[in-house]
Short mmCIF file of C-alpha atoms in Angstrom, two decimals:
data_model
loop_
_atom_site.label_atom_id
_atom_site.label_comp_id
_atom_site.label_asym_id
_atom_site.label_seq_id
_atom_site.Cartn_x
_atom_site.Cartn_y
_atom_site.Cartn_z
CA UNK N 1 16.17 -10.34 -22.02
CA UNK N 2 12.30 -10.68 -21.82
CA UNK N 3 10.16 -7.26 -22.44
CA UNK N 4 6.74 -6.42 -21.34
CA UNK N 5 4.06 -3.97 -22.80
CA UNK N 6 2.93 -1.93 -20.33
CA UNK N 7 2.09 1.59 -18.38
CA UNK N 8 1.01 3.67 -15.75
CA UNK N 9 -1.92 5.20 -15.72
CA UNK N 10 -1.82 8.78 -13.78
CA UNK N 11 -3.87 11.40 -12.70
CA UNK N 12 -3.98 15.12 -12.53
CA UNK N 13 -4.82 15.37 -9.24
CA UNK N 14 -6.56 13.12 -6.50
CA UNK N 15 -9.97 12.43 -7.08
CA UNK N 16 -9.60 12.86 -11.09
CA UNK N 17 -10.47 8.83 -11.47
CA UNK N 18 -7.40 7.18 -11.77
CA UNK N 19 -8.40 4.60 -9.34
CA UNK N 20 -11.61 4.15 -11.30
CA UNK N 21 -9.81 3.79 -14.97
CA UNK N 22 -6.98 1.81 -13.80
CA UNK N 23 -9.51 -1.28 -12.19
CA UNK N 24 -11.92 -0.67 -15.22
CA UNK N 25 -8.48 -1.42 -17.92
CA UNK N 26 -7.24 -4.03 -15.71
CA UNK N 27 -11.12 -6.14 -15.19
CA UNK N 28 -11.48 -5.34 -18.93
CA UNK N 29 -7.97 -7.33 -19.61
CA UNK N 30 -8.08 -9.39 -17.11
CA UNK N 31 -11.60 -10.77 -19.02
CA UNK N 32 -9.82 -11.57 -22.27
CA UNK N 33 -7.63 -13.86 -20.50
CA UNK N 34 -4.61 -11.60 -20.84
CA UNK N 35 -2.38 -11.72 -17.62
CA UNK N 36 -2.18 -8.19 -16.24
CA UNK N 37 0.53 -7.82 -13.50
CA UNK N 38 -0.73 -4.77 -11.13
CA UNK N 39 1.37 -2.41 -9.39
CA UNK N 40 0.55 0.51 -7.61
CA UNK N 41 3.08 4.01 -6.81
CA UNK N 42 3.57 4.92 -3.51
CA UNK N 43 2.90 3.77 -0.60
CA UNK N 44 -0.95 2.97 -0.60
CA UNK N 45 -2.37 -0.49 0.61
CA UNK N 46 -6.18 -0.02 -0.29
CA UNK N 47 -6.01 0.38 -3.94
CA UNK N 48 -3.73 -2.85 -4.03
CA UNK N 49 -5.87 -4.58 -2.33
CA UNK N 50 -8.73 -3.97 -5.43
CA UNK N 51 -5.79 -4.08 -7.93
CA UNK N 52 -5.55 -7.53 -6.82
CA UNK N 53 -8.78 -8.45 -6.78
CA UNK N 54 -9.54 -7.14 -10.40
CA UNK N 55 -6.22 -8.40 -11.88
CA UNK N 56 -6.62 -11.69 -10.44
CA UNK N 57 -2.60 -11.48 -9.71
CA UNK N 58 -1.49 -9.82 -6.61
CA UNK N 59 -0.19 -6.08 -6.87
CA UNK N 60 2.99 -4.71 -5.54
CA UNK N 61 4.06 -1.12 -4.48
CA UNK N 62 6.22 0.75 -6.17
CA UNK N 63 7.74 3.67 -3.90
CA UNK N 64 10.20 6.17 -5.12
CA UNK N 65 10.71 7.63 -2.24
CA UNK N 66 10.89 4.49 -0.04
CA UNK N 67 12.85 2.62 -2.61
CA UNK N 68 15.95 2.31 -4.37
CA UNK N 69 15.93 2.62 -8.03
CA UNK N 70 17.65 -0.70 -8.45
CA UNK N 71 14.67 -2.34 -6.01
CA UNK N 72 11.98 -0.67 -7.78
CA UNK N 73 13.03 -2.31 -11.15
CA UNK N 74 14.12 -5.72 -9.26
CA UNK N 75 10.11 -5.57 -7.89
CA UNK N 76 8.67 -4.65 -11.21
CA UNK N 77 10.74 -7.48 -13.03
CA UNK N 78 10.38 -10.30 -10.88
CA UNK N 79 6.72 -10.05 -10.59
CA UNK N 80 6.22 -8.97 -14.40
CA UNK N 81 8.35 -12.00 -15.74
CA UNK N 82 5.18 -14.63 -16.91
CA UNK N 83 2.59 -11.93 -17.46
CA UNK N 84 1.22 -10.39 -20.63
CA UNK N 85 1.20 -6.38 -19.90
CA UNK N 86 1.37 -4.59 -16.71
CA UNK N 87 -0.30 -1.35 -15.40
CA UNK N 88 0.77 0.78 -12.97
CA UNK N 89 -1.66 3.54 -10.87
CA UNK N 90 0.19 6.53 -10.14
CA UNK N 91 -0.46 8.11 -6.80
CA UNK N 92 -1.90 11.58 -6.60
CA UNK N 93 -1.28 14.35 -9.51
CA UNK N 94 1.53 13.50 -12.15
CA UNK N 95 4.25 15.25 -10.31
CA UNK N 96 3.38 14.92 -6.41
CA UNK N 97 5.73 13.32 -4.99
CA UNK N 98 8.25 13.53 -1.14
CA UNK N 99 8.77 17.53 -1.81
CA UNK N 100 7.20 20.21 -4.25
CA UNK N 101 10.90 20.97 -5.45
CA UNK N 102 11.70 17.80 -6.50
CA UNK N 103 10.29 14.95 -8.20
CA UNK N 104 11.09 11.91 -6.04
CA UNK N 105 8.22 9.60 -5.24
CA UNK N 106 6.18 11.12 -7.46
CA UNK N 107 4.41 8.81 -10.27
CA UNK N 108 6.83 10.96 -13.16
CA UNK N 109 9.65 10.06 -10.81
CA UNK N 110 8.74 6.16 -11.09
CA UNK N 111 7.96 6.33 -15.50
CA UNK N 112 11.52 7.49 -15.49
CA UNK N 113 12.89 4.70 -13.48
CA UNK N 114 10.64 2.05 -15.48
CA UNK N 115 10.96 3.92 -18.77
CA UNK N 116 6.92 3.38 -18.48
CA UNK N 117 4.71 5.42 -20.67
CA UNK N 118 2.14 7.67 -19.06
CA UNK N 119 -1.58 8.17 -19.55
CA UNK N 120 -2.88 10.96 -17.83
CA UNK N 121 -6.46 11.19 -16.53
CA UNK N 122 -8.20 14.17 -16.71
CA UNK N 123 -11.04 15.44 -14.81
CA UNK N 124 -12.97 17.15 -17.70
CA UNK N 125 -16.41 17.91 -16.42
CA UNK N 126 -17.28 21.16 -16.72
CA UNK N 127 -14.03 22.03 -19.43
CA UNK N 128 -13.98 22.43 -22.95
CA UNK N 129 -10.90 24.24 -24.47
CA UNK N 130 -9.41 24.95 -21.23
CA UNK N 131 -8.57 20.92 -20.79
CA UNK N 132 -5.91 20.76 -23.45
CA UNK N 133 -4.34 23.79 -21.93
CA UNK N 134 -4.08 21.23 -18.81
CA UNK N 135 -2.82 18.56 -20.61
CA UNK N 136 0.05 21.01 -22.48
CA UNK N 137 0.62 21.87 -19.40
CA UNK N 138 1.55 18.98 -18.04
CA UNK N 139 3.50 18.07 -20.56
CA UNK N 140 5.71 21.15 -20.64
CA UNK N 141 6.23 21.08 -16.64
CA UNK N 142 8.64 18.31 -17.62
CA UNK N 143 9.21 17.72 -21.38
CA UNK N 144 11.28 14.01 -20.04
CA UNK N 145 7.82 12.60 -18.75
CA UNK N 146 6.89 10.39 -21.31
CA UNK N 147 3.05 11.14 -21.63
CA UNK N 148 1.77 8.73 -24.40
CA UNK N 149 -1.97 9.90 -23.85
CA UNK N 150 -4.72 11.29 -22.52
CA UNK N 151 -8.34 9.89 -21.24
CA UNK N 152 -10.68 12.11 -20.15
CA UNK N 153 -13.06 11.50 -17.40
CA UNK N 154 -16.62 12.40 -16.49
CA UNK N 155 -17.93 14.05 -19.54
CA UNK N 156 -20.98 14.56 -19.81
CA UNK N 157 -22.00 14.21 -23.55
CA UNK N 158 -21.36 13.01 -26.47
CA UNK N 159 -21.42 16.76 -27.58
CA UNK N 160 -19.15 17.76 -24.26
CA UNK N 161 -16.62 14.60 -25.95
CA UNK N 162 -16.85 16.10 -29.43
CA UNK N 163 -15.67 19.64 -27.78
CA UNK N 164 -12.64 17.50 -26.06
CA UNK N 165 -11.62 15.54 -28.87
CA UNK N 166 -11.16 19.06 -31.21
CA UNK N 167 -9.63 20.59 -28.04
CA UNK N 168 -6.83 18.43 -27.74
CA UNK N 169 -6.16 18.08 -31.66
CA UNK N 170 -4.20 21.78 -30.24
CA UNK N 171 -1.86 19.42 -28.40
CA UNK N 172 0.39 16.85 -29.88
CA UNK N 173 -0.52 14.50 -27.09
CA UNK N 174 -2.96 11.52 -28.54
CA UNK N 175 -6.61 10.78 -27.47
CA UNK N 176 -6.96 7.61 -25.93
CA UNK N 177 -11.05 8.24 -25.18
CA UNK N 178 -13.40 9.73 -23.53
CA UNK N 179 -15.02 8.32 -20.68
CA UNK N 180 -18.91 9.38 -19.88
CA UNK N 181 -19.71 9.94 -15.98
CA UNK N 182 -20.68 7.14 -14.23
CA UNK N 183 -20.53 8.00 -10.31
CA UNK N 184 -22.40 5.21 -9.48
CA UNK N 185 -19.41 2.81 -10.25
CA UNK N 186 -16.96 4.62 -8.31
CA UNK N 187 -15.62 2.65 -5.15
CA UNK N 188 -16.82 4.23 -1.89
CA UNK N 189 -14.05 6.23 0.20
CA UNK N 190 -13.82 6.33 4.14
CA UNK N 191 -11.18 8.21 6.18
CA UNK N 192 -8.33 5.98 5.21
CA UNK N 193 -8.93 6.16 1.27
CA UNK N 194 -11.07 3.56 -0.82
CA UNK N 195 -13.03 1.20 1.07
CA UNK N 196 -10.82 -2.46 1.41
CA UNK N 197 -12.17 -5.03 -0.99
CA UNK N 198 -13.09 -6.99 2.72
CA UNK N 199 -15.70 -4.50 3.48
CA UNK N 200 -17.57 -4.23 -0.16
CA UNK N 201 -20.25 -6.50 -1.29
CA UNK N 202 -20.60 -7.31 -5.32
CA UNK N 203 -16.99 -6.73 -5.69
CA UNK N 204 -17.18 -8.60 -9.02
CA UNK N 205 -20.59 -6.89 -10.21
CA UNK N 206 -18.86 -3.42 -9.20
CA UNK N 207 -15.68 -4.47 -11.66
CA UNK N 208 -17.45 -5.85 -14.21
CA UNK N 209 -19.13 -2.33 -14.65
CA UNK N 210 -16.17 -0.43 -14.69
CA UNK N 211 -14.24 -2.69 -17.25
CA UNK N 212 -17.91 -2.14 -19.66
CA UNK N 213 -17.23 1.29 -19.12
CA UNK N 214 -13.89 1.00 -20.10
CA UNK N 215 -14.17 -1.10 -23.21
CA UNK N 216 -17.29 0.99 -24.09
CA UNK N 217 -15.26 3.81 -24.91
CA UNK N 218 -12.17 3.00 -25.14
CA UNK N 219 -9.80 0.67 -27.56
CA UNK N 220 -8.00 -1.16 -25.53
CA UNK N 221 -6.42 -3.27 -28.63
CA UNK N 222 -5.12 0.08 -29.77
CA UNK N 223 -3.92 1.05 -26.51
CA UNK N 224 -1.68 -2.24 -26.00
CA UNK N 225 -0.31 -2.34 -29.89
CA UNK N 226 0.62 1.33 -29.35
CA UNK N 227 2.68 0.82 -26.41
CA UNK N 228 6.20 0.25 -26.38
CA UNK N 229 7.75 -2.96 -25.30
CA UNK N 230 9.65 -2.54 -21.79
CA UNK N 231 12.84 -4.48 -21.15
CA UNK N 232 12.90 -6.77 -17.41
CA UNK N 233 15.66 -7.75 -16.24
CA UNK N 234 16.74 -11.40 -16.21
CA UNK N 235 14.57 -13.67 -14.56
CA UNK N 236 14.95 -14.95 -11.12
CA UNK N 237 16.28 -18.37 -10.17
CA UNK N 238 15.65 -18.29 -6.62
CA UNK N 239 16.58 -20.48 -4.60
CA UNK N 240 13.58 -22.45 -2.09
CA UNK N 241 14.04 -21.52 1.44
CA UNK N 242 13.41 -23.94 4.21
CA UNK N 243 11.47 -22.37 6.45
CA UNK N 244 13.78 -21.76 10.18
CA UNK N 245 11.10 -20.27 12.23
CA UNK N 246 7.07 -19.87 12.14
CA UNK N 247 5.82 -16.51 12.74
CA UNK N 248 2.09 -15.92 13.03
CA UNK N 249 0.07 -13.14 11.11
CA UNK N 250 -2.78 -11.29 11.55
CA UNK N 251 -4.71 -11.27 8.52
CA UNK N 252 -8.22 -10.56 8.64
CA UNK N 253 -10.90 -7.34 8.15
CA UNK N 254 -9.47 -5.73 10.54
CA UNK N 255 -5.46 -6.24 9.70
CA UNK N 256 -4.50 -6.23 5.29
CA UNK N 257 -2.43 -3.55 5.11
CA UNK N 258 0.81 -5.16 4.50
CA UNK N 259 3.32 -4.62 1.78
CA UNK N 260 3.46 -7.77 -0.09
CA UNK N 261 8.05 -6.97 -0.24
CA UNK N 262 7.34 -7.27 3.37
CA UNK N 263 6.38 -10.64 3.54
CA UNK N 264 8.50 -12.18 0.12
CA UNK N 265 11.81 -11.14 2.47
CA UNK N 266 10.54 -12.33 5.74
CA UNK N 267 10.02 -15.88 3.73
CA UNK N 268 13.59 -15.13 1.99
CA UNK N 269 15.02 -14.87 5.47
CA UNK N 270 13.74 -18.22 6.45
CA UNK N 271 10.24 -17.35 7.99
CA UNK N 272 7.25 -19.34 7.68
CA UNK N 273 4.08 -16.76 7.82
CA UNK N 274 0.93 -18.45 9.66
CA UNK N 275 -1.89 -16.04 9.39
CA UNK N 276 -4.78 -16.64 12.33
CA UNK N 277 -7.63 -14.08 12.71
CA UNK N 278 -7.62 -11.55 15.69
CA UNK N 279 -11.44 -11.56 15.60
CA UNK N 280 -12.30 -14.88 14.81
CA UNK N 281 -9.68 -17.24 15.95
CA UNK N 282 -9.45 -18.00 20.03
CA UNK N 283 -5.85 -19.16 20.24
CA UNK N 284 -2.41 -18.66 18.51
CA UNK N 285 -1.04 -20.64 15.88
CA UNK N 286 0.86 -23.68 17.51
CA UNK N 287 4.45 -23.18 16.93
CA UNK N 288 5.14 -20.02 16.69
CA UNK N 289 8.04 -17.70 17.84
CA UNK N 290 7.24 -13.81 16.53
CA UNK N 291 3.56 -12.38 15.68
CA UNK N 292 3.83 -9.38 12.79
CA UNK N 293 0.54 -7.29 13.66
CA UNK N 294 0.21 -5.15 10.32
CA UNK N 295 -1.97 -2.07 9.61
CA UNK N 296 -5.95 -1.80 8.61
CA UNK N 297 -9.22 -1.23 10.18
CA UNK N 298 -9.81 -2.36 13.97
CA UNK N 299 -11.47 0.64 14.78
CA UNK N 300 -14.40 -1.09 12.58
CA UNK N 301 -13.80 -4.51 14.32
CA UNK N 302 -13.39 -2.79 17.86
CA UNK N 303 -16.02 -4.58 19.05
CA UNK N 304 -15.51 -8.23 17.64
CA UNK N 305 -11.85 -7.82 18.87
CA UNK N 306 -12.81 -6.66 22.27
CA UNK N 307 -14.76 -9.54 22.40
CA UNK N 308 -12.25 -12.02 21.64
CA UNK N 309 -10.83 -12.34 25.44
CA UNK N 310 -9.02 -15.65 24.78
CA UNK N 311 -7.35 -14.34 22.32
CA UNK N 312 -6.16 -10.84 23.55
CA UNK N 313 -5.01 -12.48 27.02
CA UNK N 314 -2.36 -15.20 24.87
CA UNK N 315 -1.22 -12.34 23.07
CA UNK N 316 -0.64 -10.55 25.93
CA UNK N 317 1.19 -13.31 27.31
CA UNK N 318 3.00 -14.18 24.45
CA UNK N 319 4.33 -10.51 24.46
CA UNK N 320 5.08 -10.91 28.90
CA UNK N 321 7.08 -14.39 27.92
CA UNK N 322 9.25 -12.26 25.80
CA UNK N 323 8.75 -13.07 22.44
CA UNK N 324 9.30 -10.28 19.23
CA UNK N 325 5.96 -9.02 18.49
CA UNK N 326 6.27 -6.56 15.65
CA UNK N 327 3.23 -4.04 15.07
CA UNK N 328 2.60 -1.29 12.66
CA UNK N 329 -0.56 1.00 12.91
CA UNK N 330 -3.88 -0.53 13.73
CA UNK N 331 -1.60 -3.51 14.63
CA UNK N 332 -0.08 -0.92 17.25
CA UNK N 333 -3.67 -0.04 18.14
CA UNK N 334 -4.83 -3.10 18.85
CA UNK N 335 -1.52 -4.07 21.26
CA UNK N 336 -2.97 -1.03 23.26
CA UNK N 337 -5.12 -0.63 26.20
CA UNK N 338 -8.17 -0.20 24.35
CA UNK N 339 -9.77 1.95 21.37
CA UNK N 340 -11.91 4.73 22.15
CA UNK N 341 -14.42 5.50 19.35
CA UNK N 342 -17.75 7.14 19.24
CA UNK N 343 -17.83 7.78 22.81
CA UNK N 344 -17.07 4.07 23.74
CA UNK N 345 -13.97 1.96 25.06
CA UNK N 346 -12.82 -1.17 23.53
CA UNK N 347 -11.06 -3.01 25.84
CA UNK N 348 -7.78 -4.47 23.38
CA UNK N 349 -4.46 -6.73 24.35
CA UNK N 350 -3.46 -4.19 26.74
CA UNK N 351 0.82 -4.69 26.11
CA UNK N 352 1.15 -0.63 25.67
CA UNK N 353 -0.06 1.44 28.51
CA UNK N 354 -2.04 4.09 26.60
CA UNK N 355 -4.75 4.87 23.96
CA UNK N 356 -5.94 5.08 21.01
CA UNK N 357 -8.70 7.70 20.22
CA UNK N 358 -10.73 8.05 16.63
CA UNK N 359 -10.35 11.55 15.78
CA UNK N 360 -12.46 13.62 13.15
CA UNK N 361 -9.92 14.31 10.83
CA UNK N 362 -6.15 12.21 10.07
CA UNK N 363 -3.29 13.26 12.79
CA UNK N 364 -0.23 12.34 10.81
CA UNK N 365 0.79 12.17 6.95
CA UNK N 366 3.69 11.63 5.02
CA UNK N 367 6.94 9.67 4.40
CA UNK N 368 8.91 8.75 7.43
CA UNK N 369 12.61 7.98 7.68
CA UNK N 370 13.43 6.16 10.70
CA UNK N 371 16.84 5.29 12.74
CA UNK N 372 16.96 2.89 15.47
CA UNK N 373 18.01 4.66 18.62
CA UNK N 374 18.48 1.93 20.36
CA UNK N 375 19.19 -2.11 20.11
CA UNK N 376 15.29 -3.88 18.78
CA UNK N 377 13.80 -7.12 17.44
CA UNK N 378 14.16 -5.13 13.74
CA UNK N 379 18.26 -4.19 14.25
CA UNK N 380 20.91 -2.37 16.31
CA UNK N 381 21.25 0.89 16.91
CA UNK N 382 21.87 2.70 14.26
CA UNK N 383 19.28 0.84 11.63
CA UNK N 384 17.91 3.45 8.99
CA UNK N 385 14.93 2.70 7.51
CA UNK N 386 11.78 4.44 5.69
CA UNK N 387 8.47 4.18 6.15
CA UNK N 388 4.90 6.24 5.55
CA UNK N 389 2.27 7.33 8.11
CA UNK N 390 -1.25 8.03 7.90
CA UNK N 391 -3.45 7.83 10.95
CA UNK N 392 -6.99 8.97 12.15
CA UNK N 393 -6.51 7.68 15.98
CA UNK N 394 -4.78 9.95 18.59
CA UNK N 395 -2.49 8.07 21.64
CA UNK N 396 -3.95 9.07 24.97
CA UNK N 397 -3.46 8.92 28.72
CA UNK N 398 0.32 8.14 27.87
CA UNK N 399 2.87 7.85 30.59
CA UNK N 400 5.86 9.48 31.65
CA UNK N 401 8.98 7.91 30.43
CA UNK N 402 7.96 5.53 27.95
CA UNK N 403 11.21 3.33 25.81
CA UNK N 404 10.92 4.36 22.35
CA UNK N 405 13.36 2.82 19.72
CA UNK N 406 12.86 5.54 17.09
CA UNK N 407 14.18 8.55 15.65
CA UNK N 408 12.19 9.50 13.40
CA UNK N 409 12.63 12.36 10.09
CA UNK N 410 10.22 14.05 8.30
CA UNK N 411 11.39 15.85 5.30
CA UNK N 412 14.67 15.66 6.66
CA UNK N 413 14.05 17.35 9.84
CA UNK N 414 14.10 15.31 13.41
CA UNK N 415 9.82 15.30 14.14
CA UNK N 416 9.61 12.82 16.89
CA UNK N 417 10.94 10.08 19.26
CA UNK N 418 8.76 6.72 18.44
CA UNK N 419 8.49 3.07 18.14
CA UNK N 420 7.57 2.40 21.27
CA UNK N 421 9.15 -0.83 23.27
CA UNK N 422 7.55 -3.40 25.91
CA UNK N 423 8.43 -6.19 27.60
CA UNK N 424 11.54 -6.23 26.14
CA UNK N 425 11.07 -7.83 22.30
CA UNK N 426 7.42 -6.04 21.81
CA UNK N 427 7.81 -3.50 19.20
CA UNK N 428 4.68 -0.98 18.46
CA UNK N 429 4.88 2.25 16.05
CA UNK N 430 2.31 3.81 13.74
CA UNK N 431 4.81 4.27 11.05
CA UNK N 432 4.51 1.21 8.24
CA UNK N 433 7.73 0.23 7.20
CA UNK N 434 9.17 -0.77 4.00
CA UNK N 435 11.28 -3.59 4.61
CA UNK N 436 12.57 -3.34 0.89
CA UNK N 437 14.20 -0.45 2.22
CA UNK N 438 16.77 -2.21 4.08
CA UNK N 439 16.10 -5.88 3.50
CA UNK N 440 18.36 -6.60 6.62
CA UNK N 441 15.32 -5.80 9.13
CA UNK N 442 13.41 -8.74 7.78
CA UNK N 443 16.62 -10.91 8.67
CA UNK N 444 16.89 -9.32 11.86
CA UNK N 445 13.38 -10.16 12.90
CA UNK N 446 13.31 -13.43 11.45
CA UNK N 447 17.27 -13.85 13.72
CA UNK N 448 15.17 -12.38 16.58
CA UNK N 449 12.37 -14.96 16.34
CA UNK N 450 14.84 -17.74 15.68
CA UNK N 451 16.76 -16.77 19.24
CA UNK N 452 13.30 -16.58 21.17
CA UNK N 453 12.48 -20.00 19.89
CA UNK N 454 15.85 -21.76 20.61
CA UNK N 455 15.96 -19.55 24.32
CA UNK N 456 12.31 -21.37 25.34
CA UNK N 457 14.04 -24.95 24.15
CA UNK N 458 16.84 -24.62 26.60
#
């Protein structure tokens, strides 16, 4: 059985720099020519994006909530198999996770599962002695979270790190460093989170900085010879698929947000995945029988997208002629009427009769467990499967008696009928699913696509 060194790197709370030391350890790595496989906790799709991008190998999600434990250690061996170490970025604090009683989701939740070691990230500016009563505290909330160490972040001296480093000599928890302030490095935030690695300039300047600041101060030869080695399971044989149906993509600035399971078990099920541009390209891929319309930013591309007439009329009649169109999020936005932001309209595809309005602050957050209510191009009735929401747009001007597909729990109380339905096989919902949750819905779609294809050859 191979092993990998590896760990997750968590945070006291959002905001402490996780995001900031995780891309600094992974450029700094990444540099020496040591393969560092990515992952990221929960169910983010910004940070993954820069994960990637720093790694130079792509990142994968690791959900506790979303996923099964037996998934979340099939995902973390099969993409961990040829590379040299892997780190993982928690999500929020330590211990925040689906519910405040419990610890599911929640980056302890997911060390447990991996048997990963922890180092925890602490926000020190403005503490002295008062941070290593944070850090025992954290370690005492749940003695069977394996924190290995400690970094602390944004201090502001080498007299302020002198005051650390005797602090925490109270703890039994190791130093791994301390790490001066350096806001200048951080990646810039909008609404959503971080800002996408499509919408920052001198991506490799900005990680190049961080991983300086990381080797700077910290030894990252220690780090890796201290960690334990973590068991993977066997490797994967799998077997080439040959591809049964096309399905086009949209993959541009305005539409990343995807989960990378998503698209490995749409292939699995025989899909071929042809991305094409919803700004920049004016006709569909040739070929195709199902479009997948994921999540991002169109709200920023409102304009280009409006203005892309050819485009928004074939998908419109593409959806008409009946074939599955699958959209999550700013996918669903974009298969609306239009997008209202800043006081203008965006005219978009126009397939669901409503909406969508940029609000000031986010409308709807959290984990999402959906069951099909009725028969779609993702399953029959019946279908559970769980998802995360996170939106800043509104639905408006919504019509009476709309088909909706979902029923939809929150915390395991009914919120909301959703996952909306037109022209028959058009499926729209601002809940992102995680296929990996039920692998069956990427067969059904792919099934779905296959029957629209063989229906237009008869």
């Amino acid at each position: 059985m191979n092993s990998i060194k590896g760990f997750i790197v968590a945070g006291t709370h959002s905001g402490c720099g996780k995001t900031s030391v995780t891309l600094g350890l992974m450029a700094a790595l990444a540099r020496r020519n040591i393969k560092v496989q990515p992952f990221k906790t929960g169910p983010d799709f910004i940070d993954p994006g820069h994960h990637s991008r720093a790694a130079g190998r792509t990142c994968h999600n690791l959900d506790g909530w979303m996923l099964s434990g037996k998934t979340l250690r099939d995902i973390f061996s099969r993409y961990s198999q040829d590379a040299d170490a892997c780190i993982v970025e928690g999500v929020m604090g330590l211990y925040d996770g689906y519910s405040a009683l419990d610890e599911t989701g929640s980056t302890a939740h997911l060390s447990k599962e991996l048997n990963l070691p922890v180092i925890l990230v602490v926000d020190a500016g403005s503490m002295a002695r008062s941070a290593a009563a944070l850090v025992q505290g954290f370690c005492n909330f749940d003695p069977e979270t394996p924190v290995a160490g400690v970094i602390f972040n944004r201090v502001g001296s080498s007299n302020h790190a002198q005051i650390l480093t005797e602090a925490i000599s109270l703890t039994e928890v190791p130093l791994v460093g301390c790490l001066p302030r350096r806001e200048e490095i951080a990646t810039p935030s909008r609404h959503l989170g971080l800002v996408t690695p499509e919408h920052l300039e001198d991506l490799e300047f900005k990680y190049n900085a961080l991983a300086d600041w990381v080797e700077e101060n910290l030894d990252l030869d220690q780090i890796i010879e201290a960690l334990p080695d973590i068991p993977l399971q066997p490797r994967f044989d799998e077997v080439p698929m040959i591809p049964r149906t096309r399905i086009g993509i949209a993959q541009d600035d305005a539409f990343s947000f995807y989960y990378e399971e998503n698209l490995r078990l749409l292939r699995e099920a025989g899909a071929e995945l042809i991305p094409f541009s919803p700004i920049e390209d004016k006709a569909l891929p040739e070929g195709i029988s199902g479009l997948y319309f994921g999540g991002g930013y169109p709200e920023l591309a409102a304009f280009d997208l409006a203005q892309n007439t050819k485009l928004r009329r074939a998908i419109a009649e593409f959806s008409a002629a009946g074939h599955p169109v699958y959209a999550e999020c700013g996918g669903f936005m974009y298969l609306m009427e239009s997008i209202c932001k800043d006081d203008r309209v965006f005219p978009m595809c126009g397939i669901f009769p409503f909406r969508s309005a940029m609000q000031s602050r986010f409308q709807s957050l959290g984990y999402r467990g959906v069951e099909l209510s009725h028969d779609t191009i993702l399953g029959p009735a019946g279908t559970m499967i769980r998802g995360h929401e996170f939106h800043y747009s509104a639905l408006e001007d919504m019509p009476e008696n709309l088909r909706k597909s979902y029923q939809v729990t929150c915390k395991k109380k009914i919120s909301a009928s959703e996952g909306f339905i037109a022209n028959e096989n058009t499926l729209g919902s601002y809940i992102h699913l995680h296929f990996a949750s039920n692998p069956q819905v990427a067969k059904n779609f792919v099934e779905a696509c296959m029957a629209s294809s063989h229906a237009e050859e008869i």
